[in-house]
Amino acid sequence: MAKTAIAYKEKMKEISVLSFICSCLYPETHKNIMGDFEDMDIKPINKRASGQAFEVILKPTSPVSDAAHCVTTPPKRDVSLEDIQKKLEAAEERRRSQEAQVLRALAEKRDHERDVLLKAMEENSAFSRMAEEKLQVKMEHIEENRQAYLAAIMERLQERVRTRGVDVLGS
């Protein structure tokens, strides 16, 4: 299938654009162009107001034409034991280099994870210290307020005792 597509592309290159357009516009004057190719037949299907349709039939390729498209490979040179040894050593060096690179990447990743963990621990301890300090200040403030409240109550009680006398304590 690929060979037929290649043959079709080559034949389409051979047909000039101008003659192809002319054959579409004036099919009567150029009927001899259609079907003149060795491995391709072009037949008009039907005429339409919008244009013309063609059927392109590709013939199977012959063995002679296959030989023309065959590309020969350059002759292989003899490979010596030294060349093979050099290639093996280069491959081993590439493998070592790649392993070292992977190990470096893993070490960097491990260092980064350790740094992130240390930073998180530092932030956590700083938050804990700050929360503890705030709580301590709050507790001191509450204790001061409690002491002030108790002192105010005691003072009011003593004021009542002074103004009313012993009756408050006796009743």
CSV table of N, CA, C and O in Angstrom, one decimal, residues 24-82:
chain,number,residue,atom,x,y,z
A,24,CYS,N,-9.1,19.8,-15.7
A,24,CYS,CA,-10.4,20.0,-14.9
A,24,CYS,C,-11.3,20.9,-15.6
A,24,CYS,O,-12.5,20.7,-15.6
A,25,LEU,N,-10.8,22.0,-16.1
A,25,LEU,CA,-11.7,23.0,-16.8
A,25,LEU,C,-12.1,22.6,-18.2
A,25,LEU,O,-13.3,22.9,-18.6
A,26,TYR,N,-11.2,22.0,-18.9
A,26,TYR,CA,-11.6,21.7,-20.3
A,26,TYR,C,-11.3,20.2,-20.5
A,26,TYR,O,-10.3,19.8,-21.1
A,27,PRO,N,-12.1,19.3,-20.0
A,27,PRO,CA,-11.8,17.9,-20.1
A,27,PRO,C,-11.9,17.3,-21.6
A,27,PRO,O,-11.2,16.3,-21.9
A,28,GLU,N,-12.6,17.9,-22.5
A,28,GLU,CA,-12.7,17.4,-23.8
A,28,GLU,C,-11.4,17.6,-24.6
A,28,GLU,O,-11.0,16.7,-25.4
A,29,THR,N,-10.7,18.7,-24.4
A,29,THR,CA,-9.5,18.9,-25.2
A,29,THR,C,-8.3,18.1,-24.7
A,29,THR,O,-7.4,18.0,-25.4
A,30,HIS,N,-8.4,17.7,-23.5
A,30,HIS,CA,-7.2,17.0,-22.9
A,30,HIS,C,-7.6,15.5,-22.5
A,30,HIS,O,-7.0,15.0,-21.6
A,31,LYS,N,-8.4,14.9,-23.3
A,31,LYS,CA,-8.7,13.5,-22.9
A,31,LYS,C,-7.6,12.6,-23.1
A,31,LYS,O,-7.5,11.5,-22.5
A,32,ASN,N,-6.6,12.9,-24.0
A,32,ASN,CA,-5.5,12.1,-24.2
A,32,ASN,C,-4.5,12.0,-23.0
A,32,ASN,O,-3.7,11.1,-22.9
A,33,ILE,N,-4.6,13.0,-22.1
A,33,ILE,CA,-3.7,13.0,-20.9
A,33,ILE,C,-4.2,11.9,-20.0
A,33,ILE,O,-3.4,11.3,-19.4
A,34,MET,N,-5.5,11.7,-19.9
A,34,MET,CA,-6.0,10.7,-18.9
A,34,MET,C,-5.7,9.3,-19.4
A,34,MET,O,-6.0,9.0,-20.6
A,35,GLY,N,-5.1,8.5,-18.6
A,35,GLY,CA,-4.8,7.1,-19.0
A,35,GLY,C,-3.5,6.9,-19.7
A,35,GLY,O,-3.3,5.8,-20.2
A,36,ASP,N,-2.6,8.0,-19.8
A,36,ASP,CA,-1.4,7.8,-20.5
A,36,ASP,C,-0.2,7.3,-19.7
A,36,ASP,O,0.8,7.1,-20.2
A,37,PHE,N,-0.4,7.2,-18.4
A,37,PHE,CA,0.6,6.7,-17.5
A,37,PHE,C,0.7,5.2,-17.5
A,37,PHE,O,-0.3,4.5,-17.5
A,38,GLU,N,2.0,4.7,-17.3
A,38,GLU,CA,2.2,3.3,-17.3
A,38,GLU,C,1.5,2.6,-16.1
A,38,GLU,O,0.9,1.5,-16.3
A,39,ASP,N,1.7,3.1,-14.9
A,39,ASP,CA,1.2,2.4,-13.7
A,39,ASP,C,0.0,3.1,-13.0
A,39,ASP,O,-0.3,2.8,-11.9
A,40,MET,N,-0.7,4.0,-13.8
A,40,MET,CA,-1.8,4.7,-13.2
A,40,MET,C,-2.8,5.0,-14.3
A,40,MET,O,-2.4,5.5,-15.4
A,41,ASP,N,-4.1,4.8,-14.0
A,41,ASP,CA,-5.1,5.2,-14.9
A,41,ASP,C,-6.0,6.3,-14.2
A,41,ASP,O,-6.3,6.2,-13.1
A,42,ILE,N,-6.3,7.3,-15.0
A,42,ILE,CA,-7.2,8.4,-14.5
A,42,ILE,C,-8.4,8.4,-15.3
A,42,ILE,O,-8.4,8.5,-16.6
A,43,LYS,N,-9.6,8.2,-14.7
A,43,LYS,CA,-10.9,8.2,-15.4
A,43,LYS,C,-11.8,9.2,-14.8
A,43,LYS,O,-11.9,9.3,-13.6
A,44,PRO,N,-12.4,10.0,-15.6
A,44,PRO,CA,-13.4,10.9,-15.1
A,44,PRO,C,-14.7,10.1,-14.6
A,44,PRO,O,-15.1,9.3,-15.3
A,45,ILE,N,-15.2,10.5,-13.5
A,45,ILE,CA,-16.4,9.8,-13.0
A,45,ILE,C,-17.6,10.4,-13.5
A,45,ILE,O,-18.4,9.8,-14.2
A,46,ASN,N,-17.8,11.7,-13.2
A,46,ASN,CA,-19.0,12.4,-13.7
A,46,ASN,C,-18.7,13.9,-13.6
A,46,ASN,O,-17.8,14.4,-12.9
A,47,LYS,N,-19.4,14.7,-14.5
A,47,LYS,CA,-19.2,16.1,-14.5
A,47,LYS,C,-20.2,16.7,-13.6
A,47,LYS,O,-21.4,16.3,-13.6
A,48,ARG,N,-19.8,17.7,-12.8
A,48,ARG,CA,-20.7,18.5,-12.0
A,48,ARG,C,-20.6,20.0,-12.2
A,48,ARG,O,-19.6,20.4,-12.8
A,49,ALA,N,-21.6,20.7,-11.8
A,49,ALA,CA,-21.5,22.2,-11.9
A,49,ALA,C,-20.4,22.7,-11.0
A,49,ALA,O,-19.8,23.7,-11.4
A,50,SER,N,-20.1,22.1,-9.9
A,50,SER,CA,-19.1,22.6,-9.0
A,50,SER,C,-17.7,22.1,-9.4
A,50,SER,O,-16.7,22.6,-8.9
A,51,GLY,N,-17.6,21.2,-10.3
A,51,GLY,CA,-16.3,20.7,-10.6
A,51,GLY,C,-16.4,19.3,-11.3
A,51,GLY,O,-17.4,18.9,-11.8
A,52,GLN,N,-15.3,18.6,-11.3
A,52,GLN,CA,-15.3,17.3,-11.9
A,52,GLN,C,-14.6,16.3,-11.0
A,52,GLN,O,-13.6,16.6,-10.3
A,53,ALA,N,-15.1,15.0,-10.9
A,53,ALA,CA,-14.5,14.0,-10.1
A,53,ALA,C,-13.7,13.0,-10.9
A,53,ALA,O,-14.1,12.7,-12.1
A,54,PHE,N,-12.6,12.6,-10.4
A,54,PHE,CA,-11.7,11.6,-11.1
A,54,PHE,C,-11.5,10.4,-10.3
A,54,PHE,O,-11.6,10.4,-9.0
A,55,GLU,N,-11.3,9.3,-10.9
A,55,GLU,CA,-11.0,8.0,-10.3
A,55,GLU,C,-9.6,7.7,-10.7
A,55,GLU,O,-9.3,7.6,-11.9
A,56,VAL,N,-8.7,7.5,-9.7
A,56,VAL,CA,-7.3,7.2,-10.0
A,56,VAL,C,-7.1,5.8,-9.6
A,56,VAL,O,-7.2,5.3,-8.5
A,57,ILE,N,-6.7,5.0,-10.6
A,57,ILE,CA,-6.4,3.5,-10.4
A,57,ILE,C,-4.9,3.3,-10.6
A,57,ILE,O,-4.3,3.6,-11.6
A,58,LEU,N,-4.4,2.8,-9.5
A,58,LEU,CA,-2.9,2.5,-9.5
A,58,LEU,C,-2.7,1.0,-9.8
A,58,LEU,O,-3.4,0.1,-9.3
A,59,LYS,N,-1.9,0.8,-10.8
A,59,LYS,CA,-1.6,-0.6,-11.1
A,59,LYS,C,-0.5,-1.2,-10.2
A,59,LYS,O,0.3,-0.4,-9.6
A,60,PRO,N,-0.4,-2.5,-10.0
A,60,PRO,CA,0.6,-3.0,-9.1
A,60,PRO,C,2.0,-2.8,-9.7
A,60,PRO,O,2.2,-2.7,-10.9
A,61,THR,N,2.9,-2.6,-8.8
A,61,THR,CA,4.3,-2.2,-9.3
A,61,THR,C,5.0,-3.5,-9.8
A,61,THR,O,4.7,-4.6,-9.4
A,62,SER,N,5.8,-3.3,-10.8
A,62,SER,CA,6.5,-4.4,-11.4
A,62,SER,C,7.9,-4.6,-10.7
A,62,SER,O,8.4,-3.6,-10.1
A,63,PRO,N,8.5,-5.8,-10.7
A,63,PRO,CA,9.8,-6.0,-10.1
A,63,PRO,C,10.8,-5.1,-10.7
A,63,PRO,O,11.8,-4.7,-10.0
A,64,VAL,N,10.7,-4.7,-11.9
A,64,VAL,CA,11.7,-3.8,-12.5
A,64,VAL,C,11.7,-2.4,-11.9
A,64,VAL,O,12.8,-1.9,-11.6
A,65,SER,N,10.5,-1.9,-11.6
A,65,SER,CA,10.4,-0.6,-11.0
A,65,SER,C,10.9,-0.6,-9.5
A,65,SER,O,11.3,0.4,-9.0
A,66,ASP,N,10.7,-1.7,-8.9
A,66,ASP,CA,11.2,-1.8,-7.5
A,66,ASP,C,12.7,-1.7,-7.4
A,66,ASP,O,13.2,-1.1,-6.5
A,67,ALA,N,13.4,-2.2,-8.4
A,67,ALA,CA,14.9,-2.1,-8.4
A,67,ALA,C,15.4,-0.7,-8.5
A,67,ALA,O,16.4,-0.3,-8.0
A,68,ALA,N,14.6,0.1,-9.3
A,68,ALA,CA,15.0,1.5,-9.5
A,68,ALA,C,14.9,2.3,-8.2
A,68,ALA,O,15.6,3.2,-7.9
A,69,HIS,N,13.9,1.9,-7.3
A,69,HIS,CA,13.7,2.7,-6.0
A,69,HIS,C,14.6,2.1,-4.9
A,69,HIS,O,14.6,2.7,-3.8
A,70,CYS,N,15.2,1.0,-5.1
A,70,CYS,CA,16.0,0.4,-4.0
A,70,CYS,C,17.3,1.2,-3.7
A,70,CYS,O,18.0,1.6,-4.6
A,71,VAL,N,17.5,1.4,-2.4
A,71,VAL,CA,18.7,2.2,-2.0
A,71,VAL,C,19.7,1.2,-1.5
A,71,VAL,O,19.3,0.4,-0.6
A,72,THR,N,20.9,1.3,-2.0
A,72,THR,CA,21.9,0.3,-1.5
A,72,THR,C,22.5,0.9,-0.2
A,72,THR,O,22.7,2.1,-0.1
A,73,THR,N,22.8,0.0,0.7
A,73,THR,CA,23.5,0.4,2.0
A,73,THR,C,25.0,0.4,1.7
A,73,THR,O,25.5,-0.4,1.0
A,74,PRO,N,25.7,1.3,2.4
A,74,PRO,CA,27.1,1.4,2.2
A,74,PRO,C,27.7,0.1,2.8
A,74,PRO,O,27.2,-0.5,3.8
A,75,PRO,N,28.8,-0.3,2.3
A,75,PRO,CA,29.4,-1.6,2.8
A,75,PRO,C,29.9,-1.4,4.3
A,75,PRO,O,30.4,-0.3,4.6
A,76,LYS,N,29.7,-2.4,5.1
A,76,LYS,CA,30.1,-2.3,6.5
A,76,LYS,C,31.6,-2.5,6.6
A,76,LYS,O,32.2,-3.3,6.0
A,77,ARG,N,32.2,-1.7,7.5
A,77,ARG,CA,33.6,-1.8,7.7
A,77,ARG,C,33.9,-2.9,8.8
A,77,ARG,O,33.0,-3.2,9.6
A,78,ASP,N,35.0,-3.5,8.8
A,78,ASP,CA,35.4,-4.5,9.8
A,78,ASP,C,35.5,-3.8,11.1
A,78,ASP,O,36.2,-2.8,11.2
A,79,VAL,N,35.0,-4.5,12.1
A,79,VAL,CA,35.1,-3.9,13.5
A,79,VAL,C,36.2,-4.7,14.2
A,79,VAL,O,36.1,-6.0,14.3
A,80,SER,N,37.1,-4.0,14.8
A,80,SER,CA,38.2,-4.7,15.4
A,80,SER,C,37.9,-4.9,16.9
A,80,SER,O,37.0,-4.3,17.4
A,81,LEU,N,38.7,-5.7,17.5
A,81,LEU,CA,38.5,-6.0,19.0
A,81,LEU,C,38.8,-4.7,19.8
A,81,LEU,O,38.1,-4.5,20.8
A,82,GLU,N,39.7,-3.9,19.3
A,82,GLU,CA,40.0,-2.6,20.0
A,82,GLU,C,38.7,-1.7,20.0
A,82,GLU,O,38.4,-1.1,21.0
